[in-house]
GROMACS .gro file of C-alpha atoms in nm:
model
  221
    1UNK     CA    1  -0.247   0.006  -0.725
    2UNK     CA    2  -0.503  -0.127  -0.990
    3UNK     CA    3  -0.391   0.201  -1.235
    4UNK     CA    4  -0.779   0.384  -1.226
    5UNK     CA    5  -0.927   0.056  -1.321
    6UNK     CA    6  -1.245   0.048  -1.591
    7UNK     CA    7  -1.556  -0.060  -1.470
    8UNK     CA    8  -1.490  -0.430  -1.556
    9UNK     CA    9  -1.141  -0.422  -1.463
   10UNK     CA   10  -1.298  -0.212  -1.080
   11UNK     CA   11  -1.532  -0.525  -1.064
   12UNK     CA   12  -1.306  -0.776  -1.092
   13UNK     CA   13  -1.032  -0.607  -0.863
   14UNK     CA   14  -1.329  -0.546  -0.620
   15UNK     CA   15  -1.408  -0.901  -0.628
   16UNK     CA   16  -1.072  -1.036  -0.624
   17UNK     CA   17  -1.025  -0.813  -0.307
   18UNK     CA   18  -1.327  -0.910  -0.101
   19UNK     CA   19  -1.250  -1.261  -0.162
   20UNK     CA   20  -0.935  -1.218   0.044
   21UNK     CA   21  -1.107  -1.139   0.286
   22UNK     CA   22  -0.847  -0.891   0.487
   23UNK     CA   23  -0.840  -0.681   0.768
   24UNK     CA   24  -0.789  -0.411   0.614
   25UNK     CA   25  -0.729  -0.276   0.189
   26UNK     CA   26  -0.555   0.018   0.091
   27UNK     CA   27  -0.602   0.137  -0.243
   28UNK     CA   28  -0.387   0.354  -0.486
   29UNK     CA   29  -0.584   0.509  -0.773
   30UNK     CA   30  -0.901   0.314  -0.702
   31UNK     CA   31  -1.126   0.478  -0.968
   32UNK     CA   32  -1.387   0.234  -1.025
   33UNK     CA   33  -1.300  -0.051  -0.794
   34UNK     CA   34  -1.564   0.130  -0.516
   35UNK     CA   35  -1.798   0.212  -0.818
   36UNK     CA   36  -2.137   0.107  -0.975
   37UNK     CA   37  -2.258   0.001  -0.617
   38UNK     CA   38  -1.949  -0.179  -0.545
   39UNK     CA   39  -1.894   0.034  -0.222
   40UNK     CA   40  -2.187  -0.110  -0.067
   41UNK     CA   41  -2.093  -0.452  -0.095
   42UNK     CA   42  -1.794  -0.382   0.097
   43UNK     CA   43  -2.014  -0.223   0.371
   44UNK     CA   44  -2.259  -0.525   0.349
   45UNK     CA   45  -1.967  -0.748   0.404
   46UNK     CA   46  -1.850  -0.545   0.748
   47UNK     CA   47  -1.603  -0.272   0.576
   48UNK     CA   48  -1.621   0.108   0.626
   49UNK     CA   49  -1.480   0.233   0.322
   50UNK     CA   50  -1.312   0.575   0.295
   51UNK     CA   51  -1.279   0.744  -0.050
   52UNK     CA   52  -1.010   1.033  -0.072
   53UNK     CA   53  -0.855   1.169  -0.349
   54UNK     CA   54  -0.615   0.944  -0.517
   55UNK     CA   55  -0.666   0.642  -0.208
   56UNK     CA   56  -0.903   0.445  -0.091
   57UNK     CA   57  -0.927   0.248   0.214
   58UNK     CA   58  -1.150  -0.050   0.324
   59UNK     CA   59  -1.130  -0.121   0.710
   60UNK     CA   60  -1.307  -0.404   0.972
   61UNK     CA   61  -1.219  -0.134   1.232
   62UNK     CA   62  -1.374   0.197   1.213
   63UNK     CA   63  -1.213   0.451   1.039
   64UNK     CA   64  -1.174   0.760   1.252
   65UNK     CA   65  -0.997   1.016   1.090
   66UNK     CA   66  -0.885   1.070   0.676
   67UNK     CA   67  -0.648   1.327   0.545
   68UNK     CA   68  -0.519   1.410   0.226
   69UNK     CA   69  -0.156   1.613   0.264
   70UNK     CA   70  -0.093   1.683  -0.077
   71UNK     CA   71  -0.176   1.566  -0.444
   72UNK     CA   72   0.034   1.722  -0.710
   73UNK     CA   73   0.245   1.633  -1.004
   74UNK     CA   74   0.544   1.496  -0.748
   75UNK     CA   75   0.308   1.272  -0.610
   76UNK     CA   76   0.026   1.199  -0.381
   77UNK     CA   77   0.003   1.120   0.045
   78UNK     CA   78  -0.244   1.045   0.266
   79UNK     CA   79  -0.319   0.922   0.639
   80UNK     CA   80  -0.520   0.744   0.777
   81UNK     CA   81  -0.647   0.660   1.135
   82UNK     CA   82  -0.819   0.303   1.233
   83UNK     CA   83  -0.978   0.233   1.570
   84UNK     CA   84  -0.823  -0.127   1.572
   85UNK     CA   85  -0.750  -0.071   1.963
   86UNK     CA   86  -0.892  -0.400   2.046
   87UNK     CA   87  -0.659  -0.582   1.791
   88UNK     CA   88  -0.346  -0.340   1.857
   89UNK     CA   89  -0.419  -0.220   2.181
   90UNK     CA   90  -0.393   0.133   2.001
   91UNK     CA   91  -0.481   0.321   1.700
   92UNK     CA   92  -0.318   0.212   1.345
   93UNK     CA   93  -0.174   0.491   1.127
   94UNK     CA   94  -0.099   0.456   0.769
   95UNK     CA   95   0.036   0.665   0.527
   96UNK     CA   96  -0.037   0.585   0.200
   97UNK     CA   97   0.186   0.729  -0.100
   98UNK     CA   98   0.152   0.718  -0.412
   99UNK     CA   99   0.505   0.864  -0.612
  100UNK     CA  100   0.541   0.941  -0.997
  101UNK     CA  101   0.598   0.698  -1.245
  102UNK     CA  102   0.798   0.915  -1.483
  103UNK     CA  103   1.148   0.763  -1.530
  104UNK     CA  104   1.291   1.067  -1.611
  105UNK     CA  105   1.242   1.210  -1.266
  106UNK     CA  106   1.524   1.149  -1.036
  107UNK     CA  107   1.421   0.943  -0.777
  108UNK     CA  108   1.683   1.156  -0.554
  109UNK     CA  109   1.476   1.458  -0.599
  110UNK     CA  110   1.146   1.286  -0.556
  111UNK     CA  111   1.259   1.156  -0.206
  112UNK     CA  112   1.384   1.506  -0.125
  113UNK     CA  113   1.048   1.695  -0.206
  114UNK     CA  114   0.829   1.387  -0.049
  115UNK     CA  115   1.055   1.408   0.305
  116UNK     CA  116   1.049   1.817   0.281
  117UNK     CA  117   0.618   1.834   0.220
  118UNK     CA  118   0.552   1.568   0.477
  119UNK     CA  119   0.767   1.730   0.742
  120UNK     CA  120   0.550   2.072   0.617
  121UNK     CA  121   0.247   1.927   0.640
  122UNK     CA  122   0.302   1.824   1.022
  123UNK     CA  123   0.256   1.493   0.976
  124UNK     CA  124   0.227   1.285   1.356
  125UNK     CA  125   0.389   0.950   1.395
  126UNK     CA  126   0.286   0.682   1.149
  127UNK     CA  127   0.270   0.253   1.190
  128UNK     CA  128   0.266   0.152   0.821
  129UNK     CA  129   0.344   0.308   0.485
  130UNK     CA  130   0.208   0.173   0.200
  131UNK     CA  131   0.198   0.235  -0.181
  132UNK     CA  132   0.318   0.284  -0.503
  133UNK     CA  133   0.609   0.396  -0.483
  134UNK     CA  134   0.797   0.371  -0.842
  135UNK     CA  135   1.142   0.348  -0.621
  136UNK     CA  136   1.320  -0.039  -0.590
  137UNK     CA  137   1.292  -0.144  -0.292
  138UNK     CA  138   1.591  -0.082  -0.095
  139UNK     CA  139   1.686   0.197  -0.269
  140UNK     CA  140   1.864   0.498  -0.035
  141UNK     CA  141   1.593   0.683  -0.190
  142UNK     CA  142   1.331   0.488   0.055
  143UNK     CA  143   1.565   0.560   0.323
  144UNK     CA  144   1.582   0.925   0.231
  145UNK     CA  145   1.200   0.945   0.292
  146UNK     CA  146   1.181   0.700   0.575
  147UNK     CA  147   1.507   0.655   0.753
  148UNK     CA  148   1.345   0.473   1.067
  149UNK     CA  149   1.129   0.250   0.919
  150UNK     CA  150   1.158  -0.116   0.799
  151UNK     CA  151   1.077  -0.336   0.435
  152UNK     CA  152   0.830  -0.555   0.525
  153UNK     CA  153   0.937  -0.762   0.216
  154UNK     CA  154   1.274  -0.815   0.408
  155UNK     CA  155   1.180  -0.857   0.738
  156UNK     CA  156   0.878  -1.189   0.617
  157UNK     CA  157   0.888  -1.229   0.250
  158UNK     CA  158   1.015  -1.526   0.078
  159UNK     CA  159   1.183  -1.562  -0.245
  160UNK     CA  160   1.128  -1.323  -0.584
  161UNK     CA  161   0.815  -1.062  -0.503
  162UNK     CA  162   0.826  -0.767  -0.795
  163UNK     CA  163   0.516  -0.583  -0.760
  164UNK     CA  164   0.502  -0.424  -1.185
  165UNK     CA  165   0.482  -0.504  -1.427
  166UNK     CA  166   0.247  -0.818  -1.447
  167UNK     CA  167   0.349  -0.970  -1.775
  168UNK     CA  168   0.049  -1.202  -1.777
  169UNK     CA  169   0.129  -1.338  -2.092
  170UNK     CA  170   0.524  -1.482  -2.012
  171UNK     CA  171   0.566  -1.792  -1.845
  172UNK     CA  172   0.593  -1.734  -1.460
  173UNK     CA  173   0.948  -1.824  -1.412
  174UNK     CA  174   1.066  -1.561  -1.666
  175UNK     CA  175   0.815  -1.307  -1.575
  176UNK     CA  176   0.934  -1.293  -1.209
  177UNK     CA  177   1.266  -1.232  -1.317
  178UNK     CA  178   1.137  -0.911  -1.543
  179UNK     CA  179   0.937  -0.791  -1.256
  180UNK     CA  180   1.073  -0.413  -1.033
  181UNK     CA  181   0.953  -0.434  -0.675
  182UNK     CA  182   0.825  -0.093  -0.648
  183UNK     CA  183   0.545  -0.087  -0.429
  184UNK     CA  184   0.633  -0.076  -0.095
  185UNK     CA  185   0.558  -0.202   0.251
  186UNK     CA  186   0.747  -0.019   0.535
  187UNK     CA  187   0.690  -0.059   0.932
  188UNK     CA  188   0.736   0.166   1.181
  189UNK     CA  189   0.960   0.013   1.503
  190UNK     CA  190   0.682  -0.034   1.663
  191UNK     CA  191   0.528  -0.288   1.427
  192UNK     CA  192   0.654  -0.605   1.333
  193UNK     CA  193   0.592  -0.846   1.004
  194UNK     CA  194   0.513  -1.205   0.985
  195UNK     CA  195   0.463  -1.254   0.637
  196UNK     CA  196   0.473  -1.065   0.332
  197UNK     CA  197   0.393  -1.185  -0.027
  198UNK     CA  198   0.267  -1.060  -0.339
  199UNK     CA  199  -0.076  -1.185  -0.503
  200UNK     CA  200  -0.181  -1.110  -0.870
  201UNK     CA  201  -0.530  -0.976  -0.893
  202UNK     CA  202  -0.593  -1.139  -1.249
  203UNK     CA  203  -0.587  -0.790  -1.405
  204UNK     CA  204  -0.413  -0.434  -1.434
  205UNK     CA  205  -0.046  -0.388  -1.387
  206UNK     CA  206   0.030  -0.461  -1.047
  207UNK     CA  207   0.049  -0.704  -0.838
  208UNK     CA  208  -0.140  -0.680  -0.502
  209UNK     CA  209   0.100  -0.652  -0.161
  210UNK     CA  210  -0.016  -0.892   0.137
  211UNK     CA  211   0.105  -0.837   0.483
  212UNK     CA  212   0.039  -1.002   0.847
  213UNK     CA  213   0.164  -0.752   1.093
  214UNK     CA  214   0.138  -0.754   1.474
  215UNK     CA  215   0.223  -0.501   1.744
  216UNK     CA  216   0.588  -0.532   1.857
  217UNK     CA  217   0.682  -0.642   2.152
  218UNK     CA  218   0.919  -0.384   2.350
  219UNK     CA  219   1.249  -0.500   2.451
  220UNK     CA  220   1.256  -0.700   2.767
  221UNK     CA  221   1.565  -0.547   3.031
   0.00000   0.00000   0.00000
C-alpha cells in the first residue's frame, strides 16, 4: 500500500517495484505509481497491468477477469483472476482488501460487515488474500473474515516483519520493534508458502509484503 503516492513518490515506488522483478504486484491505493507513462513500462517489461478502483495489479500471466465488489467507507475488495495455468496448473485468485484505518472503528465490526458483503456479493473460491488490512496479524478478527485460510507470515517468515509504520528516520533495531504488522498475506489450503518477508520501498508508509508461494501438494493416503 504506497498511501496514493505523488508523482515522485509513484515513480520511485514504480521503480523500486519493477526492479524486483516479481511474478506478480498487487497494489493498494496505487494513485500515481501506474501514472505519467509509468504503465507502459510495466507492459514493455512483460506485465499486463489492471487498474480498478482502489487496486492495481501487475501480472506475467494474463489477467483474465477484474472485479470490484464494493468500495465504501468500511473498506474496499476486489478479485482478481490470472491465467498462470502453466505455473499452477490452474487459475490464481486473489482477493485484494483494503480495510479502514480509523482506530476508532472496532475491528470486531469491521470483520463482521467485510465477512457479511463478501458472502453478498457471491464471491467464488479464492487462493490468496492480500492487503491492507489495519488488523494485527493474528487477530480473531482475521479469522472472523477468513476462518479457513492461513498467515503466510507464519507459515515462511522469519523473525520481526511489521508492515506500518516505516519510521525511516529511527535506527532499525528500534524501529522494528515500533512497527504493527497489518498488512496481510493469507493462503487458501490449497496454496502453500515458502518464504515471506517484508521489503521497504525507500518511501511512503509501508513496507512492501514479499511472498514465494507454490501449489500444495494434496495429502498422499
Amino acid at each position: 500500500n504506497p498511501g496514493w503516492p505523488s508523482s515522485l513518490g509513484g515513480a520511485r515506488g514504480s521503480q523500486f517495484q519493477l526492479e524486483r522483478d516479481a511474478d506478480i504486484v498487487d497494489v493498494s491505493n496505487p494513485y500515481k505509481l501506474f501514472a505519467d507513462q509509468r504503465s507502459a513500462r510495466w507492459r514493455a517489461a512483460g506485465y499486463d497491468v489492471v487498474l480498478l478502483g482502489a487496486f492495481a495489479i501487475a501480472s506475467r500471466w494474463p489477467v483474465v477477469e477484474a472485479r470490484t465488489l464494493f468500495d465504501g467507507e468500511l473498506g474496499a475488495a476486489a478479485t482478481f483472476r490470472i491465467d498462470a495455468t502453466a505455473r499452477f496448473g490452474a487459475p490464481l485468485r486473489i482477493l485484494a482488501v483494503d480495510l479502514p484505518s480509523d482506530p476508532m472503528l472496532p475491528r470486531s465490526a469491521i470483520a463482521a460487515s467485510m465477512r457479511s458483503r463478501l458472502a453478498e456479493a457471491g464471491l467464488a473460491d479464492v487462493d490468496l488474500v492480500v492487503g491492507d488490512f489495519n488488523i494485527t496479524r493474528g487477530s480473531a478478527s482475521i479469522r472472523t473474515m477468513f476462518p479457513a485460510f492461513r498467515d503466510a507470515k507464519r507459515e515462511a517468515g522469519d523473525g520481526l516483519a511489521g508492515t506500518f509504520p516505516r519510521w525511516g528516520a529511527l535506527p532499525a533495531p528500534l524501529a522494528r520493534l515500533l512497527r504493527w504488522h497489518i498488512d496481510q498475506t493469507l493462503l487458501a489450503p490449497s496454496i502453500e508458502a515458502s518464504s515471506y518477508r517484508v521489503l521497504d520501498a525507500g518511501s511512503r508508509e509501508h513496507f512492501v509484503q514479499e511472498v514465494w508461494i507454490d501449489r500444495r501438494e494434496p495429502d498422499s493416503d
